[in-house]
Short mmCIF file of C-alpha atoms and ligand atoms in Angstrom, two decimals:
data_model
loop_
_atom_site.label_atom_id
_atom_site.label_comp_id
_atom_site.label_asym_id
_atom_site.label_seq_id
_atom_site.Cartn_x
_atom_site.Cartn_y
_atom_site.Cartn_z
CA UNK Y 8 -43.26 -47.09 1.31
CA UNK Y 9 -42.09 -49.79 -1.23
CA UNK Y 10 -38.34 -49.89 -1.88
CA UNK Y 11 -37.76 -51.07 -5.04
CA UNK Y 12 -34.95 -53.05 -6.34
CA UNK Y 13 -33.98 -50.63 -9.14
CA UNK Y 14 -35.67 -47.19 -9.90
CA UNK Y 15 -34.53 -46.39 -13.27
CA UNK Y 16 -34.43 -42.70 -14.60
CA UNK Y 17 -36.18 -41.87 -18.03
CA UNK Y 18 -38.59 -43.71 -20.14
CA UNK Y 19 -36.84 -43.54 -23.77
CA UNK Y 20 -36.13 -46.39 -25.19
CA UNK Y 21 -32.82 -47.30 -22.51
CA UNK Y 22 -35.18 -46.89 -19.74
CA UNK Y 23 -38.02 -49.29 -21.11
CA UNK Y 24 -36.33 -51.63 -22.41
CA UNK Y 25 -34.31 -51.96 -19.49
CA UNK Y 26 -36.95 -51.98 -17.42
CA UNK Y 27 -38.67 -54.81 -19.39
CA UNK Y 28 -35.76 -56.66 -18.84
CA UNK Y 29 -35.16 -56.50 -15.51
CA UNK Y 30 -38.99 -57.05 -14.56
CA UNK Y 31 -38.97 -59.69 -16.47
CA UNK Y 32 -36.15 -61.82 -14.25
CA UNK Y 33 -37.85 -60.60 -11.11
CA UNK Y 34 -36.89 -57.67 -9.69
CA UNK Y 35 -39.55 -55.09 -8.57
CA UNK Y 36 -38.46 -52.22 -10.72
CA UNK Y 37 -40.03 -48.33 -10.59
CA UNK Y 38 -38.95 -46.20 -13.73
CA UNK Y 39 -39.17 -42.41 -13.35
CA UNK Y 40 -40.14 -40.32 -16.38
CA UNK Y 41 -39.96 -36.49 -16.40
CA UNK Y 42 -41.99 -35.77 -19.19
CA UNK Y 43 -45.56 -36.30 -19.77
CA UNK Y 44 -45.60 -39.61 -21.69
CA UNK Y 45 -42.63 -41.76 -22.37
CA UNK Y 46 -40.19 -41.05 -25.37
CA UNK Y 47 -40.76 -37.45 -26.03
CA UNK Y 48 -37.24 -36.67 -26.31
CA UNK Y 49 -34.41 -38.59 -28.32
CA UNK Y 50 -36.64 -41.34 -29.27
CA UNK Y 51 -39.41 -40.13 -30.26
CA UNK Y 52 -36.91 -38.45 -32.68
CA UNK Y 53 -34.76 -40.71 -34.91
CA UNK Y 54 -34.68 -41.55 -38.38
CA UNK Y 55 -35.39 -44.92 -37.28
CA UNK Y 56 -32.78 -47.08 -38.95
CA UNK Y 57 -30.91 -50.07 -38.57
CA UNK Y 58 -27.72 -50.04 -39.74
CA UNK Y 59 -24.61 -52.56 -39.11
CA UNK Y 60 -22.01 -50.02 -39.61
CA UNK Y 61 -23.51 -47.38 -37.83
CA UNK Y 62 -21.03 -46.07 -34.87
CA UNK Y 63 -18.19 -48.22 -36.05
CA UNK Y 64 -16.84 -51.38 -35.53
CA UNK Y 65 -17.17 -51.56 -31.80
CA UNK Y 66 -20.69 -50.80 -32.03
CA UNK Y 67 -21.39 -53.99 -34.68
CA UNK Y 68 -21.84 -56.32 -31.90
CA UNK Y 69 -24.25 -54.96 -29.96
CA UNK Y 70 -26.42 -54.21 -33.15
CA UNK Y 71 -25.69 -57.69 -34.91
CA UNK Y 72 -26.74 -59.35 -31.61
CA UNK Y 73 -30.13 -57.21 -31.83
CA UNK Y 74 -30.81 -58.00 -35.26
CA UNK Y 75 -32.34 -61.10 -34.94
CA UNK Y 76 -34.88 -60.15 -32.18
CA UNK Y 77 -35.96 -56.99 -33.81
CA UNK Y 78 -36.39 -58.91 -37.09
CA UNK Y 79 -37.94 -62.17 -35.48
CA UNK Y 80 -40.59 -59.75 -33.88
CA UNK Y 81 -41.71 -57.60 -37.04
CA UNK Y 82 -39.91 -54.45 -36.29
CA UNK Y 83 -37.54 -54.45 -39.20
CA UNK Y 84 -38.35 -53.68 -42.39
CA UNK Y 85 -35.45 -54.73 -45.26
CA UNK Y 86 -34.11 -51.37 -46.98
CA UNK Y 87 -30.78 -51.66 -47.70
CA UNK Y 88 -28.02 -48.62 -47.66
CA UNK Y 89 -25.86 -47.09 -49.88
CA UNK Y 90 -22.41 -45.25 -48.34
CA UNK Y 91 -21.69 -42.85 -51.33
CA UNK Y 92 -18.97 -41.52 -52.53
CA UNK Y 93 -17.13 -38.90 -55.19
CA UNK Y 94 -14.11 -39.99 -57.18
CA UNK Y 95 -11.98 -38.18 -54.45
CA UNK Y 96 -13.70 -40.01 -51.78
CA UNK Y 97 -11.99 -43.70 -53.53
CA UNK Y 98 -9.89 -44.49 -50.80
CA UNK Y 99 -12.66 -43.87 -47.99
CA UNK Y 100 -14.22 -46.22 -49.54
CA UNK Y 101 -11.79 -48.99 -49.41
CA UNK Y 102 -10.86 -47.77 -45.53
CA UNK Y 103 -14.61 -48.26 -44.81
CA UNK Y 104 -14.45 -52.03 -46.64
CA UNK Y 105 -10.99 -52.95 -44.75
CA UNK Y 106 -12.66 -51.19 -41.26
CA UNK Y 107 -15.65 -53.28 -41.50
CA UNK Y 108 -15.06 -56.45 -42.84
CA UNK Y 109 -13.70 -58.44 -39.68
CA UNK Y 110 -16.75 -57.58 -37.81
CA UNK Y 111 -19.06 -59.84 -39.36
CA UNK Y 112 -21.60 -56.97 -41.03
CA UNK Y 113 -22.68 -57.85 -44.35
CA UNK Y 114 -20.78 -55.25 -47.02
CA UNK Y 115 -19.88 -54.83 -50.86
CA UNK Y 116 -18.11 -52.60 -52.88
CA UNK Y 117 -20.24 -51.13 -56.00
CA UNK Y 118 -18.68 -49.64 -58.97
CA UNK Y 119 -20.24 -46.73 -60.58
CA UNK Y 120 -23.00 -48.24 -62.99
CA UNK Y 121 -24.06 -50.41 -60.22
CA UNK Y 122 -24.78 -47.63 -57.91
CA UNK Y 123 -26.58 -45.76 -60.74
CA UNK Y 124 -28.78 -48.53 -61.52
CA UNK Y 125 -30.24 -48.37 -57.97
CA UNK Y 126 -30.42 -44.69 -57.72
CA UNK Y 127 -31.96 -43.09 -60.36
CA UNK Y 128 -30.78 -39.51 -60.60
CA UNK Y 129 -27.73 -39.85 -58.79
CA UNK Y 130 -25.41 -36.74 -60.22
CA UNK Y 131 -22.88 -38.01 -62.34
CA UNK Y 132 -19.78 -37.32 -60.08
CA UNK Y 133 -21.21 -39.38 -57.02
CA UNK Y 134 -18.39 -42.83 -58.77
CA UNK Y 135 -18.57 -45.53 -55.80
CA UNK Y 136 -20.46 -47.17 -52.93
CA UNK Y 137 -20.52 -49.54 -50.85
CA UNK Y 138 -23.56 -51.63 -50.29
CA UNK Y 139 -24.87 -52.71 -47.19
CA UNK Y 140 -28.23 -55.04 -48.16
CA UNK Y 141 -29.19 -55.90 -44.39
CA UNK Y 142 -29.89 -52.33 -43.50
CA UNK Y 143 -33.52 -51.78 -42.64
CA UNK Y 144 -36.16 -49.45 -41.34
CA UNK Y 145 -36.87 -49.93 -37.54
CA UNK Y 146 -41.09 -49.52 -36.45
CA UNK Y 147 -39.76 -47.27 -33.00
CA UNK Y 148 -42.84 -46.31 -31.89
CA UNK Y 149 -43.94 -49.95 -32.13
CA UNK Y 150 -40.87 -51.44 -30.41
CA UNK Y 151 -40.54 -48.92 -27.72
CA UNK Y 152 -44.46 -49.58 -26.80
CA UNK Y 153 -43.82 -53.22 -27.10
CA UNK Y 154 -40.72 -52.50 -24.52
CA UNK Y 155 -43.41 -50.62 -22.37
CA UNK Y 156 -45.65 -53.36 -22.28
CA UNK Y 157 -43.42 -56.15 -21.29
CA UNK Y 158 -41.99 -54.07 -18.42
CA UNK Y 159 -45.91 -53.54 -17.22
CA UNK Y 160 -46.25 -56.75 -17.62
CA UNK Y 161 -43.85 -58.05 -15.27
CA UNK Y 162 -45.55 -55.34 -13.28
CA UNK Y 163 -43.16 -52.38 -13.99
CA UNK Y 164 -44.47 -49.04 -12.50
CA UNK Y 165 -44.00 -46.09 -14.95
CA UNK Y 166 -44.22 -42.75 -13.55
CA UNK Y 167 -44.72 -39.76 -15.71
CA UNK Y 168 -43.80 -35.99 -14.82
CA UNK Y 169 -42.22 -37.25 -12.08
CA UNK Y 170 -38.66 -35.63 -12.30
CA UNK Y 171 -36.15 -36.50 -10.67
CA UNK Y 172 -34.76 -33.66 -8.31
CA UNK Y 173 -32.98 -35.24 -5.29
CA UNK Y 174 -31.03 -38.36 -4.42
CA UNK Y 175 -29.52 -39.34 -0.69
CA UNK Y 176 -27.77 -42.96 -0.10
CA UNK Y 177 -28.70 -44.19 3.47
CA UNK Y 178 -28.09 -47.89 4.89
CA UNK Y 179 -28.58 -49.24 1.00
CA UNK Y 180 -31.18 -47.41 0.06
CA UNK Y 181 -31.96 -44.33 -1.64
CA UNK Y 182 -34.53 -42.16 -1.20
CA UNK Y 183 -35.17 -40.17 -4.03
CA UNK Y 184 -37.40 -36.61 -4.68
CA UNK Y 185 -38.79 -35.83 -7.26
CA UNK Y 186 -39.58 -32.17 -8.21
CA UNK Y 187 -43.57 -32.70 -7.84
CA UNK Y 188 -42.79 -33.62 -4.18
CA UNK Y 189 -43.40 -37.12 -4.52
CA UNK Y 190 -40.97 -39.61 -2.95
CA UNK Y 191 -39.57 -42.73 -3.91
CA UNK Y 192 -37.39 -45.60 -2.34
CA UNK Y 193 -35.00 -48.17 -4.43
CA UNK Y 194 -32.04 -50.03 -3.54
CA UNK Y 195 -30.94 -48.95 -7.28
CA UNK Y 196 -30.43 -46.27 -8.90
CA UNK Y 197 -30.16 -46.68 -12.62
CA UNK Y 198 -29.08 -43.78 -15.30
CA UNK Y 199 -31.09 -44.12 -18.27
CA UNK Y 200 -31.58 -40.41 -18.42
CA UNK Y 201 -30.58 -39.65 -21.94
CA UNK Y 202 -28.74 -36.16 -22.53
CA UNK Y 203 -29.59 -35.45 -18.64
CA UNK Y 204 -27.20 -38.55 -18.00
CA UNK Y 205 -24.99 -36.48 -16.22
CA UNK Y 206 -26.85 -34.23 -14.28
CA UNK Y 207 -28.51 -37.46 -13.09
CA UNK Y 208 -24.90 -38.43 -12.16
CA UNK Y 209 -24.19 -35.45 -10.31
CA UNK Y 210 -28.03 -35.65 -8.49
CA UNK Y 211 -26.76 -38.82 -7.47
CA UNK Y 212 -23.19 -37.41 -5.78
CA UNK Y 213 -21.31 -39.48 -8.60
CA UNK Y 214 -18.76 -38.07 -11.32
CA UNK Y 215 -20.14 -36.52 -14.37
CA UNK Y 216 -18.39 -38.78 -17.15
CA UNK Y 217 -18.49 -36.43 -19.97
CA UNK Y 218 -21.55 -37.08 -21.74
CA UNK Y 219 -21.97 -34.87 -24.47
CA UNK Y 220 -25.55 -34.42 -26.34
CA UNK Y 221 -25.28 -33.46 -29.65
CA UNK Y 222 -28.09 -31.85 -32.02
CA UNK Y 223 -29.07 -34.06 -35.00
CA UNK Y 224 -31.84 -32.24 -37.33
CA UNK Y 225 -33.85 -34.01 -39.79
CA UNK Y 226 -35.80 -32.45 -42.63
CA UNK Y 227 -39.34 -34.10 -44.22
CA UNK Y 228 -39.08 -33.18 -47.59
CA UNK Y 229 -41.25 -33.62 -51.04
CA UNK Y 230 -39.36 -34.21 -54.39
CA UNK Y 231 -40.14 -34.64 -58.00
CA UNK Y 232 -39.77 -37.04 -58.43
CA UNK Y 233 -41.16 -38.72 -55.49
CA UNK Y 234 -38.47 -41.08 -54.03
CA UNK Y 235 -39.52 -45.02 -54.40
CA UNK Y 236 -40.41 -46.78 -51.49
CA UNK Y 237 -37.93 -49.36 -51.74
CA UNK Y 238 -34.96 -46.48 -52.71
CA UNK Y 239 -32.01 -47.08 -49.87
CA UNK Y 240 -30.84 -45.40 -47.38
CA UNK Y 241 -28.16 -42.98 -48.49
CA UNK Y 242 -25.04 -41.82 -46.46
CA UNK Y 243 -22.31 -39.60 -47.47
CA UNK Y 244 -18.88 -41.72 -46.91
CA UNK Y 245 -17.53 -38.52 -45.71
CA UNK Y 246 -20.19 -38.22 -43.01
CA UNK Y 247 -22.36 -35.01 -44.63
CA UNK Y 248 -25.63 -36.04 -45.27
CA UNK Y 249 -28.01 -39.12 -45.13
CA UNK Y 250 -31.31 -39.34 -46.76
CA UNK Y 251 -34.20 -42.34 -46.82
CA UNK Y 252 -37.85 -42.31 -48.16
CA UNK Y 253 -40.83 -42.41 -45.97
CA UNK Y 254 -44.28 -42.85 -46.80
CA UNK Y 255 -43.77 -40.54 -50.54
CA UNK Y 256 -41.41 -38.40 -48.84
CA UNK Y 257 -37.71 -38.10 -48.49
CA UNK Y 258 -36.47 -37.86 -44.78
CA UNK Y 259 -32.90 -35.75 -45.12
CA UNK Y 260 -30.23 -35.09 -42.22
CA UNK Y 261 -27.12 -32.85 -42.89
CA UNK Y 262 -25.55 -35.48 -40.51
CA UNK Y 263 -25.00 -32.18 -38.27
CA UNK Y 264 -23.56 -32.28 -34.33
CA UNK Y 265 -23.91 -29.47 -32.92
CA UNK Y 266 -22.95 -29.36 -29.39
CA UNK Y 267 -25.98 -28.64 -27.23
CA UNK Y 268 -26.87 -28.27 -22.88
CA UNK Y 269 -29.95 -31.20 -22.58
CA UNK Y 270 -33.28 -29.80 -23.68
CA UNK Y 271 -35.79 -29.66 -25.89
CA UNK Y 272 -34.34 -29.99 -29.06
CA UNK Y 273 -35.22 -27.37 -31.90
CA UNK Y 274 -34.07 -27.55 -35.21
CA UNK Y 275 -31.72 -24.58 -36.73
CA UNK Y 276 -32.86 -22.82 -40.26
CA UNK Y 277 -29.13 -23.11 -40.86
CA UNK Y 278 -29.42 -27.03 -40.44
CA UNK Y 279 -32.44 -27.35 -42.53
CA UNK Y 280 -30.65 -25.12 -45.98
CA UNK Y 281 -27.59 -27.50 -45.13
CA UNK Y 282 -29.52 -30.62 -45.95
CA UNK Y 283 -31.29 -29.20 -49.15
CA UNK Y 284 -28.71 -27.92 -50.22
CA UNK Y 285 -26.29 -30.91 -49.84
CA UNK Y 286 -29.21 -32.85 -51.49
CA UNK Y 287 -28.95 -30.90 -54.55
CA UNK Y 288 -25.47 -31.85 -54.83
CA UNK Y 289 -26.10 -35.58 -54.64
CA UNK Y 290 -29.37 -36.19 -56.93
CA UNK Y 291 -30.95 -34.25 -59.97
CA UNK Y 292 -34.34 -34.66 -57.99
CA UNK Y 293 -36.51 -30.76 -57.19
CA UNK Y 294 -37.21 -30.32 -53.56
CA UNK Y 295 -40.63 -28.99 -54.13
CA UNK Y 296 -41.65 -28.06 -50.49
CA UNK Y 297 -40.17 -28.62 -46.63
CA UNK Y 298 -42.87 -30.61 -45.06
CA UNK Y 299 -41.38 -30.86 -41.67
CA UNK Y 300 -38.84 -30.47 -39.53
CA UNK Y 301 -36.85 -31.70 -36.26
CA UNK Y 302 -33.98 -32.09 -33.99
CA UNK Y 303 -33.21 -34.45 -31.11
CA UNK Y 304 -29.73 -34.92 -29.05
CA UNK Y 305 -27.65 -37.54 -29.19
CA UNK Y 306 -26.19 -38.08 -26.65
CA UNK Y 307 -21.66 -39.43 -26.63
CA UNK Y 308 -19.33 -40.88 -23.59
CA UNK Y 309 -16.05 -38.89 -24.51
CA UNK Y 310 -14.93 -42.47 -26.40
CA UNK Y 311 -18.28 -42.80 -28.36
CA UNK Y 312 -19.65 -45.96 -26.68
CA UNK Y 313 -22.27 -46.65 -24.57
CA UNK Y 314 -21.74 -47.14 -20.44
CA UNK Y 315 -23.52 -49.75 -19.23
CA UNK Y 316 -22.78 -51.41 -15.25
CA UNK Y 317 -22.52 -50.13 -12.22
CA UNK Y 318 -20.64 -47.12 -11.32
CA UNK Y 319 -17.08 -48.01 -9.68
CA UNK Y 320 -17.45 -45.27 -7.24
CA UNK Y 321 -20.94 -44.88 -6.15
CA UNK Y 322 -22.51 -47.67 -4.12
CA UNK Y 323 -25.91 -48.66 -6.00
CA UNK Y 324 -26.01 -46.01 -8.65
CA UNK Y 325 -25.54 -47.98 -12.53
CA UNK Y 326 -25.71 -46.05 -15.92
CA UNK Y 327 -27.29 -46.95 -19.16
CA UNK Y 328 -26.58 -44.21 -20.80
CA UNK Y 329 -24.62 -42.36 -23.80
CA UNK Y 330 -26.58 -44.70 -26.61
CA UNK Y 331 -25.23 -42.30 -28.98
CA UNK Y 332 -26.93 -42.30 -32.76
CA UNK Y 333 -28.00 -46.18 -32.73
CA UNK Y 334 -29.87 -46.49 -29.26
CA UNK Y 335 -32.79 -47.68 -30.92
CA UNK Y 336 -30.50 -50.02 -33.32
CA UNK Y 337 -28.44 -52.10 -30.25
CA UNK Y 338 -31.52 -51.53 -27.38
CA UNK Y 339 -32.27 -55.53 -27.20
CA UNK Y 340 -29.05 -56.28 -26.79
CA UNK Y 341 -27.87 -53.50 -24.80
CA UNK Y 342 -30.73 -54.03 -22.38
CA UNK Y 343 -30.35 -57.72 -21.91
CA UNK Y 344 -26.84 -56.85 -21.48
CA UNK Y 345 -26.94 -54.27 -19.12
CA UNK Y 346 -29.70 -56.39 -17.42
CA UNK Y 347 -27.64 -59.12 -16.76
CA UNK Y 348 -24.68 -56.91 -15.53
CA UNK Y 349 -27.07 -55.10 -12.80
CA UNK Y 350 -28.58 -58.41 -11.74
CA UNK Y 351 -25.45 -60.13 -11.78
CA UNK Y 352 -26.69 -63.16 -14.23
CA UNK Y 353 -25.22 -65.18 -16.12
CA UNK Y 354 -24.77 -64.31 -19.98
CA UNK Y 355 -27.30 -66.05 -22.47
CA UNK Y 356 -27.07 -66.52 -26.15
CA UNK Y 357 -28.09 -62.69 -27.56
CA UNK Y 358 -24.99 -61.61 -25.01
CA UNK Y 359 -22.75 -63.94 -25.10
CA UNK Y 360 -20.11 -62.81 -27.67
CA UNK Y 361 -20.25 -59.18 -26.31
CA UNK Y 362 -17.62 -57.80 -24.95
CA UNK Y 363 -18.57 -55.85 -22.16
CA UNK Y 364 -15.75 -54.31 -20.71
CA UNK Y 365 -15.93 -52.03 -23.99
CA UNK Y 366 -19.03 -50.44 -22.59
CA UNK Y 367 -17.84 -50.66 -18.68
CA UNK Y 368 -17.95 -46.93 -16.70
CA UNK Y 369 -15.00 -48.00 -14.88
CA UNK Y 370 -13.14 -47.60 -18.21
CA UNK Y 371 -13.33 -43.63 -17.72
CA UNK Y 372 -11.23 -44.32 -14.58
C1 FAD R 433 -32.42 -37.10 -35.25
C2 FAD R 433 -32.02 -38.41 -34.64
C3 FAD R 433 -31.91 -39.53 -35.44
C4 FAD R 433 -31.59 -40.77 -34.87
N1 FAD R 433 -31.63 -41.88 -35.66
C5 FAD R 433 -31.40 -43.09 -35.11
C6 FAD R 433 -31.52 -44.27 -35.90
O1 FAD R 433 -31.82 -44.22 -37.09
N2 FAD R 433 -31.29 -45.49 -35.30
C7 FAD R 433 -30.96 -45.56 -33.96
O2 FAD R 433 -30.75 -46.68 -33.47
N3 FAD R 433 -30.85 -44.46 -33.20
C8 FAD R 433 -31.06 -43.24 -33.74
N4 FAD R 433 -30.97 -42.12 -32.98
C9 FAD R 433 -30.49 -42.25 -31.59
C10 FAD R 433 -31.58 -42.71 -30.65
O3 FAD R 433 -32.74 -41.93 -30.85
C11 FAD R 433 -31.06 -42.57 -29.21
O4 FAD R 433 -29.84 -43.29 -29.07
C12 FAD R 433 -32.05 -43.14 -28.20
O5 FAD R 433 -33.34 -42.68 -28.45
C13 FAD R 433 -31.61 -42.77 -26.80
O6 FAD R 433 -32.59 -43.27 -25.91
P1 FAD R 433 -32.58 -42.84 -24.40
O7 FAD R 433 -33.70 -43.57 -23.77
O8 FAD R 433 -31.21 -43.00 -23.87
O9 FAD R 433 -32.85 -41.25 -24.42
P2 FAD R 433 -34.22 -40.45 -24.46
O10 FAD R 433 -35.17 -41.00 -25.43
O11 FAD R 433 -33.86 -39.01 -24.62
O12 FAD R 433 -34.83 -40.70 -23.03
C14 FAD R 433 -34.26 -40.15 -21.85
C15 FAD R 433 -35.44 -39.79 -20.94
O13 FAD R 433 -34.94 -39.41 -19.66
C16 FAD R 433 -35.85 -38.47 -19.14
N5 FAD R 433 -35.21 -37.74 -18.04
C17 FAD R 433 -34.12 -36.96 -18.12
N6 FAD R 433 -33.83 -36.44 -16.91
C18 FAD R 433 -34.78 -36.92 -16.06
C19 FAD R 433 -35.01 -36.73 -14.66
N7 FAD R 433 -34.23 -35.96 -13.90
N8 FAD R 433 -36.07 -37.37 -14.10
C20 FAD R 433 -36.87 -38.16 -14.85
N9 FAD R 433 -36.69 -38.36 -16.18
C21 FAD R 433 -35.65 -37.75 -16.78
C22 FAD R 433 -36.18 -37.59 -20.33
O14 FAD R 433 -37.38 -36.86 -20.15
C23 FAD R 433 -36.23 -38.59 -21.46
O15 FAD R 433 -37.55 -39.00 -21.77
C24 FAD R 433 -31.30 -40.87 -33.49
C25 FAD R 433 -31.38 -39.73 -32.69
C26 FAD R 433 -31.75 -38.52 -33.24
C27 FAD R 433 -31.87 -37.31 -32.35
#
């Protein structure tokens, strides 16, 4: 039997883009997907923005650093966003400004006939924003094939519906069952299993840390008018609602977080009448029909970061896990990162002013 140098669990976008990383440097790498094609679950299911403030200011880093590669290789497409806010919602507004402006993303404070110039419609009591012009829509499908394609070619075996059911530890290597009966044999073990992160964990005879997944609906809807293509992304300063066009549409999220055990996420009618309903209250614009519908988890460590290195505890097992709401946003930096933690290399330019002890499992104690 081959024993791989690192079996990695799950084929989202952690998992292949790890796994095109690590091939890439050399190692002989297997990654394990339970599902029947990669990225069914989280994401296959995002709004599929980048965002510099997204996840706050420890998070900037990782997505600054993975700016440039998603732009230099046509994923990115400029959109801009808009963080809106009520006459009540003044001083959030400057918080957000004094939160964000040592970390190097690109902001600006809008008065009210600015931010009504750009979105036509906008109900009169929506007063302030700040403007965020670097924001852009991210091509995931695209990027997480061109992930998958790197890591086969550096000769990356992807499994589907091959589950991971059982792990043992003997003389450096596991062996590792999955629930089809197949049987595979790595040196290590990497966690890059989404909102199963911690039942991996547990497979694996490490400690659960905590990872939460939470349930994030979106909502396809039509409007008249139709939204412009080149409208921004719109989020509610006070975190309740974000909204972008697609393709004629509007895509709408009550920015909801419901907790949720890992499965196959399905949206709530409760979620969907949230996010019309806050749109109502935001532009004069008739939602004429719900086109479509879905929910995905996101998965949170207990701090909100991701956890990225090798478990303190348990000898060969790593995690890349807990990528939160902007796994798709940070995943070339992330995996280079993690990468270079697992293979012990040396830091290179994308990585080099991360601070990785911020994203360390060890932190959890
Ligand atoms: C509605 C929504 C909107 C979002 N919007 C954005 C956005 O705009 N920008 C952004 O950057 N991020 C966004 N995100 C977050 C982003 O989608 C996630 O951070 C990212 O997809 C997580 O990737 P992952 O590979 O860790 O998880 P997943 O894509 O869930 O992959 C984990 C994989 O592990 C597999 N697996 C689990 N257990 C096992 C096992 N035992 N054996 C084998 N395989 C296993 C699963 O089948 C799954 O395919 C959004 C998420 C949601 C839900």
């Amino acid at each position: 039997m081959t024993t791989y140098d690192f079996i990695l669990v799950g084929a989202g976008i952690a998992g292949a883009s790890l796994a095109a990383e690590l091939g890439e440097a050399g190692a002989k790498v297997l990654v394990l997907e339970a599902e029947d094609r990669p990225g069914y679950h989280a994401t296959g299911r995002s709004a599929a923005f980048w965002e510099e403030c997204y996840g706050g200011p420890e998070l900037v880093p990782l997505t600054l650093a993975s700016g440039e590669y998603l732009r230099a290789n046509g994923f990115l497409t400029q959109r801009g966003a808009l963080y809106i806010g009520r006459e009540e919602n003044a001083g959030d507004l400057g918080a957000f400004m004094r939160r964000f402006a040592p970390t190097g993303a690109t902001i600006e404070r809008l008065k009210s006939e600015a931010l009504h110039a750009m979105l036509p419609g906008l109900r009169e009591e929506w007063t302030g924003a700040v403007w965020e012009p670097a924001c852009a829509d991210i091509d995931v499908a695209a990027l997480h094939a061109h992930y998958l394609s790197r890591a086969r070619a550096a000769w990356v075996v992807i499994e589907c519906r091959a589950r991971l059911t059982g792990a043992i530890r003997e003389q450096g290597v596991w062996s590792l069952d999955c629930e089809d009966g197949r049987r595979f044999a790595g040196r290590v073990l990497v966690n890059a299993a989404g909102a199963w992160a911690d039942r991996v964990a547990e497979l694996a005879g490490a400690t659960p840390l905590g990872i939460q997944p939470l349930r994030r609906t979106v909502v396809q809807v039509r409007t008249d008018p139709a939204p412009h293509a080149d409208q921004p992304l719109v989020l509610d300063i006070a975190g309740g609602f974000y909204f972008k066009p697609e393709a004629g549409r509007l895509w709408l999220s009550p920015h909801d977080e419901e907790p949720s055990e890992p499965c196959d996420a399905a949206p709530e009618e409760l979620a969907v009448a949230e996010a019309v309903d806050r749109l109502q209250g935001v532009v004069d614009w008739r939602v004429e029909a719900v086109e479509r519908r879905w929910a995905g988890l996101r998965s949170f460590a207990p701090d909100r970061l991701p956890i990225y290195g090798y478990d303190p505890h348990v000898e060969g097992f790593a995690w890349f896990a807990g990528q939160g709401g902007y796994g798709i946003q940070t995943s070339p930096a992330a995996a280079r990162l993690a990468a270079q933690l697992l293979q012990r290399r040396p830091r290179d330019e994308m990585t080099q002013r991360l601070d990785a002890s911020l994203y360390d499992p060890a932190r959890f104690g």
